[in-house]
PDB file of C-alpha atoms and ligand atoms in Angstrom:
ATOM      1  CA  UNK A 333      88.283 -16.331 -16.222  1.00  0.00           C
ATOM      2  CA  UNK A 334      90.384 -13.461 -14.894  1.00  0.00           C
ATOM      3  CA  UNK A 335      93.659 -15.336 -14.790  1.00  0.00           C
ATOM      4  CA  UNK A 336      95.222 -18.551 -16.069  1.00  0.00           C
ATOM      5  CA  UNK A 337      98.365 -20.507 -15.331  1.00  0.00           C
ATOM      6  CA  UNK A 338     100.330 -22.207 -18.098  1.00  0.00           C
ATOM      7  CA  UNK A 339     103.345 -24.263 -17.063  1.00  0.00           C
ATOM      8  CA  UNK A 340     105.597 -21.870 -15.073  1.00  0.00           C
ATOM      9  CA  UNK A 341     103.752 -18.665 -15.966  1.00  0.00           C
ATOM     10  CA  UNK A 342     100.750 -16.712 -14.703  1.00  0.00           C
ATOM     11  CA  UNK A 343      98.632 -14.692 -17.076  1.00  0.00           C
ATOM     12  CA  UNK A 344      95.880 -12.126 -16.478  1.00  0.00           C
ATOM     13  CA  UNK A 345      92.949 -11.170 -18.677  1.00  0.00           C
ATOM     14  CA  UNK A 346      93.843  -8.548 -21.287  1.00  0.00           C
ATOM     15  CA  UNK A 347      91.391  -8.540 -24.222  1.00  0.00           C
ATOM     16  CA  UNK A 348      87.978 -10.167 -23.921  1.00  0.00           C
ATOM     17  CA  UNK A 349      86.445 -12.141 -26.743  1.00  0.00           C
ATOM     18  CA  UNK A 350      83.634  -9.552 -27.155  1.00  0.00           C
ATOM     19  CA  UNK A 351      86.149  -6.749 -27.596  1.00  0.00           C
ATOM     20  CA  UNK A 352      88.097  -8.812 -30.143  1.00  0.00           C
ATOM     21  CA  UNK A 353      84.905  -9.618 -32.065  1.00  0.00           C
ATOM     22  CA  UNK A 354      83.854  -5.961 -32.226  1.00  0.00           C
ATOM     23  CA  UNK A 355      87.227  -4.939 -33.618  1.00  0.00           C
ATOM     24  CA  UNK A 356      87.233  -7.888 -36.056  1.00  0.00           C
ATOM     25  CA  UNK A 357      83.813  -6.837 -37.359  1.00  0.00           C
ATOM     26  CA  UNK A 358      85.166  -3.349 -38.138  1.00  0.00           C
ATOM     27  CA  UNK A 359      88.217  -4.734 -39.930  1.00  0.00           C
ATOM     28  CA  UNK A 360      85.903  -6.980 -41.957  1.00  0.00           C
ATOM     29  CA  UNK A 361      83.791  -3.994 -43.007  1.00  0.00           C
ATOM     30  CA  UNK A 362      86.925  -2.112 -44.031  1.00  0.00           C
ATOM     31  CA  UNK A 363      88.156  -5.074 -46.122  1.00  0.00           C
ATOM     32  CA  UNK A 364      84.727  -5.398 -47.792  1.00  0.00           C
ATOM     33  CA  UNK A 365      84.999  -1.767 -48.885  1.00  0.00           C
ATOM     34  CA  UNK A 366      88.695  -1.733 -49.821  1.00  0.00           C
ATOM     35  CA  UNK A 367      88.547  -4.975 -51.843  1.00  0.00           C
ATOM     36  CA  UNK A 368      85.121  -4.635 -53.472  1.00  0.00           C
ATOM     37  CA  UNK A 369      85.141  -6.385 -56.889  1.00  0.00           C
ATOM     38  CA  UNK A 370      88.765  -7.536 -56.478  1.00  0.00           C
ATOM     39  CA  UNK A 371      88.618 -11.148 -55.214  1.00  0.00           C
ATOM     40  CA  UNK A 372      91.678 -11.045 -52.895  1.00  0.00           C
ATOM     41  CA  UNK A 373      93.472 -14.126 -51.613  1.00  0.00           C
ATOM     42  CA  UNK A 374      93.731 -14.150 -47.811  1.00  0.00           C
ATOM     43  CA  UNK A 375      96.748 -16.088 -46.575  1.00  0.00           C
ATOM     44  CA  UNK A 376      96.711 -17.031 -42.901  1.00  0.00           C
ATOM     45  CA  UNK A 377     100.061 -17.439 -41.150  1.00  0.00           C
ATOM     46  CA  UNK A 378      99.808 -20.613 -39.046  1.00  0.00           C
ATOM     47  CA  UNK A 379      99.585 -21.649 -36.318  1.00  0.00           C
ATOM     48  CA  UNK A 380      98.583 -18.530 -34.417  1.00  0.00           C
ATOM     49  CA  UNK A 381      96.232 -16.909 -36.935  1.00  0.00           C
ATOM     50  CA  UNK A 382      93.670 -19.687 -37.283  1.00  0.00           C
ATOM     51  CA  UNK A 383      91.136 -18.358 -34.753  1.00  0.00           C
ATOM     52  CA  UNK A 384      91.347 -14.753 -35.954  1.00  0.00           C
ATOM     53  CA  UNK A 385      91.224 -15.888 -39.585  1.00  0.00           C
ATOM     54  CA  UNK A 386      88.046 -17.909 -38.985  1.00  0.00           C
ATOM     55  CA  UNK A 387      86.283 -15.059 -37.177  1.00  0.00           C
ATOM     56  CA  UNK A 388      87.438 -12.455 -39.719  1.00  0.00           C
ATOM     57  CA  UNK A 389      86.217 -14.532 -42.672  1.00  0.00           C
ATOM     58  CA  UNK A 390      82.712 -14.590 -41.204  1.00  0.00           C
ATOM     59  CA  UNK A 391      82.684 -10.774 -41.503  1.00  0.00           C
ATOM     60  CA  UNK A 392      83.863 -10.752 -45.127  1.00  0.00           C
ATOM     61  CA  UNK A 393      81.147 -10.908 -47.752  1.00  0.00           C
ATOM     62  CA  UNK A 394      83.081 -10.090 -50.919  1.00  0.00           C
ATOM     63  CA  UNK A 395      84.343 -12.917 -53.114  1.00  0.00           C
ATOM     64  CA  UNK A 396      87.753 -14.134 -51.856  1.00  0.00           C
ATOM     65  CA  UNK A 397      90.089 -17.134 -51.726  1.00  0.00           C
ATOM     66  CA  UNK A 398      91.781 -18.601 -48.666  1.00  0.00           C
ATOM     67  CA  UNK A 399      95.193 -20.213 -48.131  1.00  0.00           C
ATOM     68  CA  UNK A 400      97.590 -20.879 -45.263  1.00  0.00           C
ATOM     69  CA  UNK A 401     101.344 -20.761 -44.805  1.00  0.00           C
ATOM     70  CA  UNK A 402     103.085 -22.262 -41.802  1.00  0.00           C
ATOM     71  CA  UNK A 403     106.051 -20.507 -40.224  1.00  0.00           C
ATOM     72  CA  UNK A 404     107.625 -20.785 -36.805  1.00  0.00           C
ATOM     73  CA  UNK A 405     110.207 -18.439 -35.317  1.00  0.00           C
ATOM     74  CA  UNK A 406     109.442 -18.696 -31.629  1.00  0.00           C
ATOM     75  CA  UNK A 407     110.459 -21.031 -28.839  1.00  0.00           C
ATOM     76  CA  UNK A 408     109.253 -20.078 -25.354  1.00  0.00           C
ATOM     77  CA  UNK A 409     108.672 -16.331 -25.087  1.00  0.00           C
ATOM     78  CA  UNK A 410     111.645 -14.920 -26.984  1.00  0.00           C
ATOM     79  CA  UNK A 411     112.126 -14.766 -30.714  1.00  0.00           C
ATOM     80  CA  UNK A 412     114.884 -17.123 -31.857  1.00  0.00           C
ATOM     81  CA  UNK A 413     115.364 -14.968 -34.932  1.00  0.00           C
ATOM     82  CA  UNK A 414     115.536 -18.093 -37.058  1.00  0.00           C
ATOM     83  CA  UNK A 415     112.678 -18.753 -39.396  1.00  0.00           C
ATOM     84  CA  UNK A 416     111.582 -22.195 -40.440  1.00  0.00           C
ATOM     85  CA  UNK A 417     109.179 -22.673 -43.284  1.00  0.00           C
ATOM     86  CA  UNK A 418     107.178 -25.825 -42.796  1.00  0.00           C
ATOM     87  CA  UNK A 419     104.831 -25.491 -45.734  1.00  0.00           C
ATOM     88  CA  UNK A 420     104.819 -22.802 -48.296  1.00  0.00           C
ATOM     89  CA  UNK A 421     102.931 -20.221 -50.208  1.00  0.00           C
ATOM     90  CA  UNK A 422     100.508 -20.887 -53.050  1.00  0.00           C
ATOM     91  CA  UNK A 423     102.377 -20.593 -56.364  1.00  0.00           C
ATOM     92  CA  UNK A 424      99.783 -18.601 -58.286  1.00  0.00           C
ATOM     93  CA  UNK A 425      99.985 -15.130 -56.726  1.00  0.00           C
ATOM     94  CA  UNK A 426     100.939 -13.296 -59.926  1.00  0.00           C
ATOM     95  CA  UNK A 427      98.549 -10.351 -60.431  1.00  0.00           C
ATOM     96  CA  UNK A 428      96.561 -11.292 -57.307  1.00  0.00           C
ATOM     97  CA  UNK A 429      95.578  -9.013 -54.435  1.00  0.00           C
ATOM     98  CA  UNK A 430      97.199 -10.719 -51.456  1.00  0.00           C
ATOM     99  CA  UNK A 431      96.222 -10.105 -47.818  1.00  0.00           C
ATOM    100  CA  UNK A 432      98.441 -11.786 -45.220  1.00  0.00           C
ATOM    101  CA  UNK A 433      96.593 -12.550 -41.986  1.00  0.00           C
ATOM    102  CA  UNK A 434      98.714 -12.613 -38.807  1.00  0.00           C
ATOM    103  CA  UNK A 435      97.870 -13.151 -35.158  1.00  0.00           C
ATOM    104  CA  UNK A 436     100.611 -10.796 -33.961  1.00  0.00           C
ATOM    105  CA  UNK A 437     103.471  -8.723 -35.361  1.00  0.00           C
ATOM    106  CA  UNK A 438     106.326  -8.601 -32.863  1.00  0.00           C
ATOM    107  CA  UNK A 439     109.850  -8.067 -34.281  1.00  0.00           C
ATOM    108  CA  UNK A 440     108.401  -8.229 -37.804  1.00  0.00           C
ATOM    109  CA  UNK A 441     110.995 -10.830 -38.896  1.00  0.00           C
ATOM    110  CA  UNK A 442     108.381 -13.401 -39.836  1.00  0.00           C
ATOM    111  CA  UNK A 443     106.472 -10.922 -41.954  1.00  0.00           C
ATOM    112  CA  UNK A 444     109.583  -9.569 -43.636  1.00  0.00           C
ATOM    113  CA  UNK A 445     110.461 -13.100 -44.708  1.00  0.00           C
ATOM    114  CA  UNK A 446     106.956 -13.884 -46.017  1.00  0.00           C
ATOM    115  CA  UNK A 447     106.606 -10.515 -47.770  1.00  0.00           C
ATOM    116  CA  UNK A 448     109.827 -11.138 -49.704  1.00  0.00           C
ATOM    117  CA  UNK A 449     108.533 -14.520 -50.851  1.00  0.00           C
ATOM    118  CA  UNK A 450     105.139 -13.100 -51.860  1.00  0.00           C
ATOM    119  CA  UNK A 451     106.691 -10.213 -53.812  1.00  0.00           C
ATOM    120  CA  UNK A 452     108.856 -12.635 -55.819  1.00  0.00           C
ATOM    121  CA  UNK A 453     105.602 -13.783 -57.434  1.00  0.00           C
ATOM    122  CA  UNK A 454     104.741 -10.253 -58.609  1.00  0.00           C
ATOM    123  CA  UNK A 455     101.271  -9.889 -57.051  1.00  0.00           C
ATOM    124  CA  UNK A 456      98.989  -6.952 -57.990  1.00  0.00           C
ATOM    125  CA  UNK A 457      99.093  -5.805 -54.341  1.00  0.00           C
ATOM    126  CA  UNK A 458     100.045  -7.099 -50.909  1.00  0.00           C
ATOM    127  CA  UNK A 459      98.787  -5.893 -47.534  1.00  0.00           C
ATOM    128  CA  UNK A 460      98.991  -7.285 -44.033  1.00  0.00           C
ATOM    129  CA  UNK A 461      96.186  -7.626 -41.498  1.00  0.00           C
ATOM    130  CA  UNK A 462      97.254  -8.476 -37.950  1.00  0.00           C
ATOM    131  CA  UNK A 463      95.044  -8.818 -34.899  1.00  0.00           C
ATOM    132  CA  UNK A 464      97.830  -7.602 -32.584  1.00  0.00           C
ATOM    133  CA  UNK A 465     100.872  -5.387 -33.126  1.00  0.00           C
ATOM    134  CA  UNK A 466     103.719  -4.609 -30.706  1.00  0.00           C
ATOM    135  CA  UNK A 467     105.117  -1.369 -32.241  1.00  0.00           C
ATOM    136  CA  UNK A 468     107.958  -1.155 -29.672  1.00  0.00           C
ATOM    137  CA  UNK A 469     109.313  -4.572 -30.691  1.00  0.00           C
ATOM    138  CA  UNK A 470     109.308  -3.892 -34.435  1.00  0.00           C
ATOM    139  CA  UNK A 471     112.817  -3.918 -35.930  1.00  0.00           C
ATOM    140  CA  UNK A 472     112.041  -2.279 -39.299  1.00  0.00           C
ATOM    141  CA  UNK A 473     108.946  -0.442 -40.528  1.00  0.00           C
ATOM    142  CA  UNK A 474     106.461  -2.576 -42.478  1.00  0.00           C
ATOM    143  CA  UNK A 475     104.569  -0.304 -44.908  1.00  0.00           C
ATOM    144  CA  UNK A 476     102.270  -3.187 -45.926  1.00  0.00           C
ATOM    145  CA  UNK A 477     100.841  -3.438 -42.384  1.00  0.00           C
ATOM    146  CA  UNK A 478      97.552  -1.696 -43.141  1.00  0.00           C
ATOM    147  CA  UNK A 479      95.010  -3.389 -40.859  1.00  0.00           C
ATOM    148  CA  UNK A 480      95.723  -3.749 -37.133  1.00  0.00           C
ATOM    149  CA  UNK A 481      93.257  -4.909 -34.496  1.00  0.00           C
ATOM    150  CA  UNK A 482      95.056  -3.696 -31.376  1.00  0.00           C
ATOM    151  CA  UNK A 483      98.440  -2.083 -30.732  1.00  0.00           C
ATOM    152  CA  UNK A 484      99.784  -3.586 -27.519  1.00  0.00           C
ATOM    153  CA  UNK A 485     102.817  -2.975 -25.270  1.00  0.00           C
ATOM    154  CA  UNK A 486     105.847  -5.221 -25.408  1.00  0.00           C
ATOM    155  CA  UNK A 487     104.319  -7.977 -23.294  1.00  0.00           C
ATOM    156  CA  UNK A 488     103.843 -11.672 -23.911  1.00  0.00           C
ATOM    157  CA  UNK A 489     100.246 -12.679 -24.619  1.00  0.00           C
ATOM    158  CA  UNK A 490      98.373 -15.981 -25.021  1.00  0.00           C
ATOM    159  CA  UNK A 491      94.934 -17.153 -26.057  1.00  0.00           C
ATOM    160  CA  UNK A 492      92.682 -16.751 -29.098  1.00  0.00           C
ATOM    161  CA  UNK A 493      95.160 -18.732 -31.218  1.00  0.00           C
ATOM    162  CA  UNK A 494      98.357 -17.462 -29.542  1.00  0.00           C
ATOM    163  CA  UNK A 495     100.402 -19.972 -27.555  1.00  0.00           C
ATOM    164  CA  UNK A 496     102.955 -20.288 -24.794  1.00  0.00           C
ATOM    165  CA  UNK A 497     105.093 -23.371 -25.526  1.00  0.00           C
ATOM    166  CA  UNK A 498     102.278 -24.783 -27.633  1.00  0.00           C
ATOM    167  CA  UNK A 499      99.631 -24.271 -24.940  1.00  0.00           C
ATOM    168  CA  UNK A 500      96.810 -21.767 -24.504  1.00  0.00           C
ATOM    169  CA  UNK A 501      95.707 -21.428 -28.136  1.00  0.00           C
ATOM    170  CA  UNK A 502      92.221 -22.629 -27.188  1.00  0.00           C
ATOM    171  CA  UNK A 503      91.570 -19.832 -24.671  1.00  0.00           C
ATOM    172  CA  UNK A 504      88.634 -17.687 -25.775  1.00  0.00           C
ATOM    173  CA  UNK A 505      90.108 -14.397 -24.516  1.00  0.00           C
ATOM    174  CA  UNK A 506      93.638 -12.974 -24.686  1.00  0.00           C
ATOM    175  CA  UNK A 507      95.787 -12.953 -21.509  1.00  0.00           C
ATOM    176  CA  UNK A 508      99.100 -11.239 -20.735  1.00  0.00           C
ATOM    177  CA  UNK A 509     101.999 -12.546 -18.677  1.00  0.00           C
ATOM    178  CA  UNK A 510     102.283 -11.073 -15.178  1.00  0.00           C
TER     179      UNK A 510
HETATM  180  P1  LIG B1074     107.937 -11.818 -35.181  1.00  0.00           P
HETATM  181  O1  LIG B1074     108.589 -12.517 -36.320  1.00  0.00           O
HETATM  182  O2  LIG B1074     108.896 -11.467 -34.085  1.00  0.00           O
HETATM  183  O3  LIG B1074     107.101 -10.610 -35.616  1.00  0.00           O
HETATM  184  O4  LIG B1074     106.980 -12.849 -34.481  1.00  0.00           O
HETATM  185  C1  LIG B1074     105.802 -13.252 -35.016  1.00  0.00           C
HETATM  186  C2  LIG B1074     105.349 -14.565 -34.417  1.00  0.00           C
HETATM  187  O5  LIG B1074     105.888 -14.792 -33.107  1.00  0.00           O
HETATM  188  C3  LIG B1074     103.858 -14.541 -34.251  1.00  0.00           C
HETATM  189  O6  LIG B1074     103.200 -14.982 -35.427  1.00  0.00           O
HETATM  190  C4  LIG B1074     103.640 -15.443 -33.050  1.00  0.00           C
HETATM  191  O7  LIG B1074     103.554 -16.771 -33.470  1.00  0.00           O
HETATM  192  C5  LIG B1074     104.896 -15.258 -32.222  1.00  0.00           C
HETATM  193  N1  LIG B1074     104.694 -14.276 -31.125  1.00  0.00           N
HETATM  194  C6  LIG B1074     105.176 -13.025 -31.033  1.00  0.00           C
HETATM  195  N2  LIG B1074     104.788 -12.412 -29.905  1.00  0.00           N
HETATM  196  C7  LIG B1074     104.015 -13.318 -29.251  1.00  0.00           C
HETATM  197  C8  LIG B1074     103.290 -13.272 -28.018  1.00  0.00           C
HETATM  198  O8  LIG B1074     103.235 -12.271 -27.275  1.00  0.00           O
HETATM  199  N3  LIG B1074     102.594 -14.403 -27.700  1.00  0.00           N
HETATM  200  C9  LIG B1074     102.587 -15.522 -28.481  1.00  0.00           C
HETATM  201  N4  LIG B1074     103.246 -15.599 -29.652  1.00  0.00           N
HETATM  202  C10 LIG B1074     103.957 -14.502 -30.031  1.00  0.00           C
END
């Protein structure tokens, strides 16, 4: 599909599933090397990260644990700036190597909030892996953001786990608003 319509908005194809999979494979290889013999805990930030998380895990062959945290800071296409925690972090992160898995880093507010919470538990290390990153929207630098699939312009995207008003998460490819 070259374009989709969701509610009042039109979207055009931006990143195809094949392209995403190729990039995900490379990130997986990098994580296998960087975390060899370390048994990291990968924490997916719901809802958006579930598709990326599932595909990334298939590329990871080192021993690792999986968890999820649910956060929402968006309504429509603009950040509300308010962060709601629906269910929280695992409570045993002390001395663990933590990798946060995000679908997209936009303003960085969500990550900043989660990183603070993770650090309170004194982990051995914490890094962030995000499929997409909008550098122009970032409010403060995030030194922990080590693994990025694609840097994208400041445009609204849907598909591959990302939603517009709750819709579009099931699209195989990623589309941008036109
Ligand atoms: P941040 O706190 O502004 O970095 O926003 C992060 C969250 O906002 C992501 O995990 C997404 O759920 C959502 N988000 C940001 N940009 C987009 C977008 O372009 N499409 C869909 N969701 C987005």
